[in-house]
Short mmCIF file of C-alpha atoms in Angstrom, two decimals:
data_model
loop_
_atom_site.label_atom_id
_atom_site.label_comp_id
_atom_site.label_asym_id
_atom_site.label_seq_id
_atom_site.Cartn_x
_atom_site.Cartn_y
_atom_site.Cartn_z
CA SER T 7 -18.43 6.10 -5.27
CA GLN T 8 -16.10 3.92 -3.25
CA LYS T 9 -14.25 5.62 -0.42
CA ILE T 10 -11.84 4.66 2.32
CA GLU T 11 -11.54 7.35 4.99
CA GLN T 12 -9.00 7.63 7.75
CA ASN T 13 -8.56 10.38 10.35
CA SER T 14 -7.20 13.25 8.27
CA GLU T 15 -5.80 15.03 11.29
CA ALA T 16 -2.54 13.84 12.80
CA LEU T 17 -2.89 12.02 16.11
CA ASN T 18 -0.60 13.17 18.91
CA ILE T 19 -0.49 11.10 22.08
CA GLN T 20 1.73 10.70 25.10
CA GLU T 21 4.00 7.71 25.53
CA GLY T 22 2.32 4.86 27.35
CA LYS T 23 -1.20 5.75 26.23
CA THR T 24 -3.31 3.78 23.74
CA ALA T 25 -3.54 5.14 20.22
CA THR T 26 -6.77 4.44 18.33
CA LEU T 27 -6.96 4.99 14.59
CA THR T 28 -10.16 4.75 12.53
CA CYS T 29 -10.83 3.47 9.04
CA ASN T 30 -14.28 3.87 7.51
CA TYR T 31 -15.32 2.68 4.07
CA THR T 32 -18.31 3.04 1.79
CA ASN T 33 -19.55 1.06 -1.19
CA TYR T 34 -17.09 -1.79 -0.67
CA SER T 35 -17.62 -5.41 0.13
CA PRO T 36 -14.06 -6.30 1.11
CA ALA T 37 -12.77 -9.82 1.37
CA TYR T 38 -10.48 -8.58 4.12
CA LEU T 39 -8.81 -5.50 5.51
CA GLN T 40 -5.16 -4.83 6.27
CA TRP T 41 -3.18 -2.27 8.24
CA TYR T 42 0.27 -1.04 7.26
CA ARG T 43 2.89 1.21 8.78
CA GLN T 44 4.80 3.64 6.57
CA ASP T 45 7.83 5.68 7.58
CA PRO T 46 8.87 8.74 5.53
CA GLY T 47 10.48 7.81 2.22
CA ARG T 48 9.94 4.09 2.77
CA GLY T 49 7.53 1.47 1.51
CA PRO T 50 4.61 0.36 3.71
CA VAL T 51 5.18 -2.55 6.08
CA PHE T 52 2.41 -5.08 6.69
CA LEU T 53 1.11 -5.21 10.27
CA LEU T 54 -2.18 -7.08 10.52
CA LEU T 55 -4.88 -8.66 8.37
CA ILE T 56 -8.48 -9.26 9.44
CA ARG T 57 -11.08 -11.16 7.44
CA GLU T 58 -14.72 -10.20 7.00
CA ASN T 59 -15.87 -13.00 9.30
CA GLU T 60 -13.48 -11.98 12.11
CA LYS T 61 -14.31 -9.37 14.75
CA GLU T 62 -10.89 -8.85 16.29
CA LYS T 63 -7.21 -9.67 15.74
CA ARG T 64 -4.25 -9.12 18.04
CA LYS T 65 -0.50 -9.09 17.59
CA GLU T 66 1.66 -8.08 20.52
CA ARG T 67 0.66 -4.45 21.33
CA LEU T 68 -1.56 -4.15 18.25
CA LYS T 69 -5.28 -4.85 18.02
CA VAL T 70 -7.60 -4.52 15.05
CA THR T 71 -11.38 -4.71 15.02
CA PHE T 72 -13.58 -5.05 11.95
CA ASP T 73 -17.30 -4.22 11.92
CA THR T 74 -18.78 -4.98 8.49
CA THR T 75 -22.16 -3.59 9.59
CA LEU T 76 -20.69 -0.21 10.52
CA LYS T 77 -18.15 -0.54 7.67
CA GLN T 78 -15.40 0.40 10.09
CA SER T 79 -12.10 -0.88 11.39
CA LEU T 80 -10.34 0.38 14.50
CA PHE T 81 -6.58 -0.01 14.97
CA HIS T 82 -5.21 0.20 18.50
CA ILE T 83 -1.62 0.48 19.71
CA THR T 84 -1.39 -0.08 23.45
CA ALA T 85 1.46 1.18 25.64
CA SER T 86 2.57 3.40 22.76
CA GLN T 87 6.23 4.32 22.32
CA PRO T 88 7.96 7.13 20.40
CA ALA T 89 9.17 4.44 17.96
CA ASP T 90 5.53 3.89 17.00
CA SER T 91 5.46 7.34 15.39
CA ALA T 92 4.68 6.82 11.69
CA THR T 93 1.83 6.96 9.19
CA TYR T 94 -0.63 4.09 9.41
CA LEU T 95 -2.50 2.99 6.32
CA CYS T 96 -5.75 1.08 6.09
CA ALA T 97 -6.25 -1.03 2.97
CA LEU T 98 -9.14 -3.07 1.66
CA VAL T 99 -8.63 -6.15 -0.44
CA LEU T 100 -11.20 -6.85 -3.11
CA SER T 101 -11.44 -10.41 -4.32
CA ASN T 102 -12.54 -9.33 -7.80
CA SER T 103 -9.46 -7.26 -8.69
CA GLY T 104 -6.57 -9.66 -8.38
CA TYR T 105 -6.47 -9.08 -4.64
CA ALA T 106 -5.10 -5.60 -5.26
CA LEU T 107 -5.10 -3.26 -2.30
CA ASN T 108 -7.19 -0.10 -2.12
CA PHE T 109 -5.64 2.32 0.37
CA GLY T 110 -6.86 5.09 2.58
CA LYS T 111 -4.72 8.23 2.77
CA GLY T 112 -3.30 7.25 6.13
CA THR T 113 -3.19 8.78 9.59
CA SER T 114 0.01 10.26 10.99
CA LEU T 115 0.71 9.22 14.58
CA LEU T 116 3.16 11.09 16.81
CA VAL T 117 4.01 9.62 20.20
CA THR T 118 5.80 12.04 22.49
CA PRO T 119 7.89 11.06 25.53
CA ASP L 24 16.73 -12.55 2.99
CA GLY L 25 13.65 -12.56 0.79
CA GLY L 26 12.25 -9.29 -0.38
CA ILE L 27 11.59 -6.82 -3.15
CA THR L 28 14.31 -4.71 -4.71
CA GLN L 29 13.43 -1.52 -6.50
CA SER L 30 15.95 0.51 -8.48
CA PRO L 31 16.98 3.17 -8.81
CA LYS L 32 16.06 4.88 -5.55
CA TYR L 33 16.01 8.29 -7.24
CA LEU L 34 15.35 8.95 -10.93
CA PHE L 35 15.27 12.17 -12.90
CA ARG L 36 13.50 12.37 -16.22
CA LYS L 37 13.48 15.02 -18.85
CA GLU L 38 10.26 16.07 -20.50
CA GLY L 39 9.36 13.71 -23.35
CA GLN L 40 11.53 10.82 -22.16
CA ASN L 41 10.46 7.30 -21.29
CA VAL L 42 11.98 5.80 -18.17
CA THR L 43 11.83 2.30 -16.74
CA LEU L 44 11.65 1.47 -13.04
CA SER L 45 12.94 -1.92 -11.98
CA CYS L 46 11.23 -4.28 -9.52
CA GLU L 47 12.66 -7.69 -8.63
CA GLN L 48 11.41 -10.16 -6.00
CA ASN L 49 12.83 -13.40 -4.61
CA LEU L 50 9.77 -14.33 -2.58
CA ASN L 51 8.36 -16.69 -5.21
CA HIS L 52 5.10 -14.72 -5.20
CA ASP L 53 2.83 -14.99 -8.22
CA ALA L 54 1.15 -11.60 -7.88
CA MET L 55 2.95 -8.27 -8.27
CA TYR L 56 1.69 -4.69 -8.20
CA TRP L 57 2.74 -1.13 -8.97
CA TYR L 58 1.43 1.81 -6.93
CA ARG L 59 1.97 5.52 -7.13
CA GLN L 60 2.00 7.77 -4.05
CA ASP L 61 1.70 11.54 -4.15
CA PRO L 62 2.24 13.80 -1.10
CA GLY L 63 -0.70 13.59 1.30
CA GLN L 64 -2.37 10.99 -0.89
CA GLY L 65 -3.04 7.33 -0.55
CA LEU L 66 -1.39 4.76 -2.78
CA ARG L 67 -3.06 4.38 -6.17
CA LEU L 68 -2.88 1.21 -8.25
CA ILE L 69 -1.22 1.51 -11.66
CA TYR L 70 -0.92 -2.10 -12.90
CA TYR L 71 -0.97 -5.58 -11.45
CA SER L 72 0.02 -9.04 -12.59
CA GLN L 73 -1.26 -12.29 -11.14
CA ILE L 74 0.84 -14.57 -13.31
CA VAL L 75 3.71 -14.49 -15.78
CA ASN L 76 2.82 -13.04 -19.20
CA ASP L 77 -0.41 -11.54 -17.90
CA PHE L 78 -1.16 -8.14 -16.38
CA GLN L 79 -4.15 -5.89 -15.78
CA LYS L 80 -4.69 -2.14 -15.66
CA GLY L 81 -5.32 -0.53 -12.31
CA ASP L 82 -7.04 2.75 -11.56
CA ILE L 83 -4.45 5.06 -13.14
CA ALA L 84 -2.78 3.05 -15.95
CA GLU L 85 -2.77 5.82 -18.58
CA GLY L 86 0.77 6.82 -19.54
CA TYR L 87 2.33 3.68 -18.03
CA SER L 88 3.25 0.25 -19.38
CA VAL L 89 4.49 -2.98 -17.79
CA SER L 90 5.76 -6.42 -18.73
CA ARG L 91 5.90 -9.72 -16.85
CA GLU L 92 8.25 -12.02 -18.72
CA LYS L 93 9.64 -13.63 -15.56
CA LYS L 94 8.03 -14.40 -12.23
CA GLU L 95 10.72 -12.44 -10.41
CA SER L 96 10.51 -9.24 -12.42
CA PHE L 97 7.80 -6.63 -13.06
CA PRO L 98 9.31 -3.47 -14.60
CA LEU L 99 7.27 -0.30 -15.01
CA THR L 100 7.81 2.14 -17.89
CA VAL L 101 6.68 5.71 -17.42
CA THR L 102 6.06 7.02 -20.92
CA SER L 103 6.04 10.58 -22.22
CA ALA L 104 2.24 10.30 -22.34
CA GLN L 105 2.11 10.46 -18.54
CA LYS L 106 1.45 14.14 -17.93
CA ASN L 107 2.38 14.35 -14.28
CA PRO L 108 4.90 11.60 -13.53
CA THR L 109 6.64 13.16 -10.53
CA ALA L 110 5.77 10.85 -7.64
CA PHE L 111 6.94 8.06 -5.36
CA TYR L 112 6.53 4.65 -7.03
CA LEU L 113 6.12 1.48 -5.01
CA CYS L 114 6.25 -2.11 -6.18
CA ALA L 115 4.69 -4.92 -4.13
CA SER L 116 4.13 -8.65 -4.22
CA ASN L 117 1.50 -10.71 -2.47
CA ASP L 118 1.03 -14.18 -1.07
CA ARG L 119 -2.65 -13.61 -0.16
CA VAL L 120 -1.72 -12.81 3.46
CA GLY L 121 0.29 -9.65 3.62
CA TYR L 122 1.87 -7.60 0.92
CA THR L 123 5.60 -7.00 0.77
CA PHE L 124 6.62 -3.62 -0.59
CA GLY L 125 9.89 -2.44 -2.02
CA SER L 126 11.61 0.67 -0.73
CA GLY L 127 10.33 2.77 -3.64
CA THR L 128 11.65 4.89 -6.49
CA ARG L 129 11.26 8.65 -6.35
CA LEU L 130 10.81 9.97 -9.89
CA THR L 131 11.22 13.66 -10.65
CA VAL L 132 10.66 15.36 -13.98
CA VAL L 133 13.23 18.08 -14.67
#
């Protein structure tokens, strides 16, 4: 069966450190992968997209890697801040389903001062 | 500002009632989606529409219905056939780059 797995445990880190979140998938051949941020009671907000032929993408303090051999994406937040505290969702986009998103359950990140 | 508007923010439904959740976008996106989110769970796809007057079932379509009469609007009806409708419902649209989500409707059965 198809699965998207993210760290089930919450990630607690100290301000200024780099947070690394993991997304693993099985039995998918995604066209591309996206990362979203979700705050409690709000809709997800798009952060980054990486295509299957790309190894790495950066946006300000964010970096995403995509290894289609390992079937894994890593999401990094450098110089983390308390305002980065949220749930981060990994989503795969399948080209054969209207480009609908298939989501992991998300990883909760808490950045403490 | 362009975006997606979902209403109402909170909705209470009695057993056996149908309710309709509104989703409107002014982003000129062709594709629109409905997701359901339960506590501690990922988002699950209910229905999606890639073009006006056309829509497809997602992974958990049973007990739900949609329409797409206008590009801007994609309402979701939660019917009495949906056995466990209490959840957070999210509408999204897509321009093949990033998805834009609405702020959600929290539906509770009373």
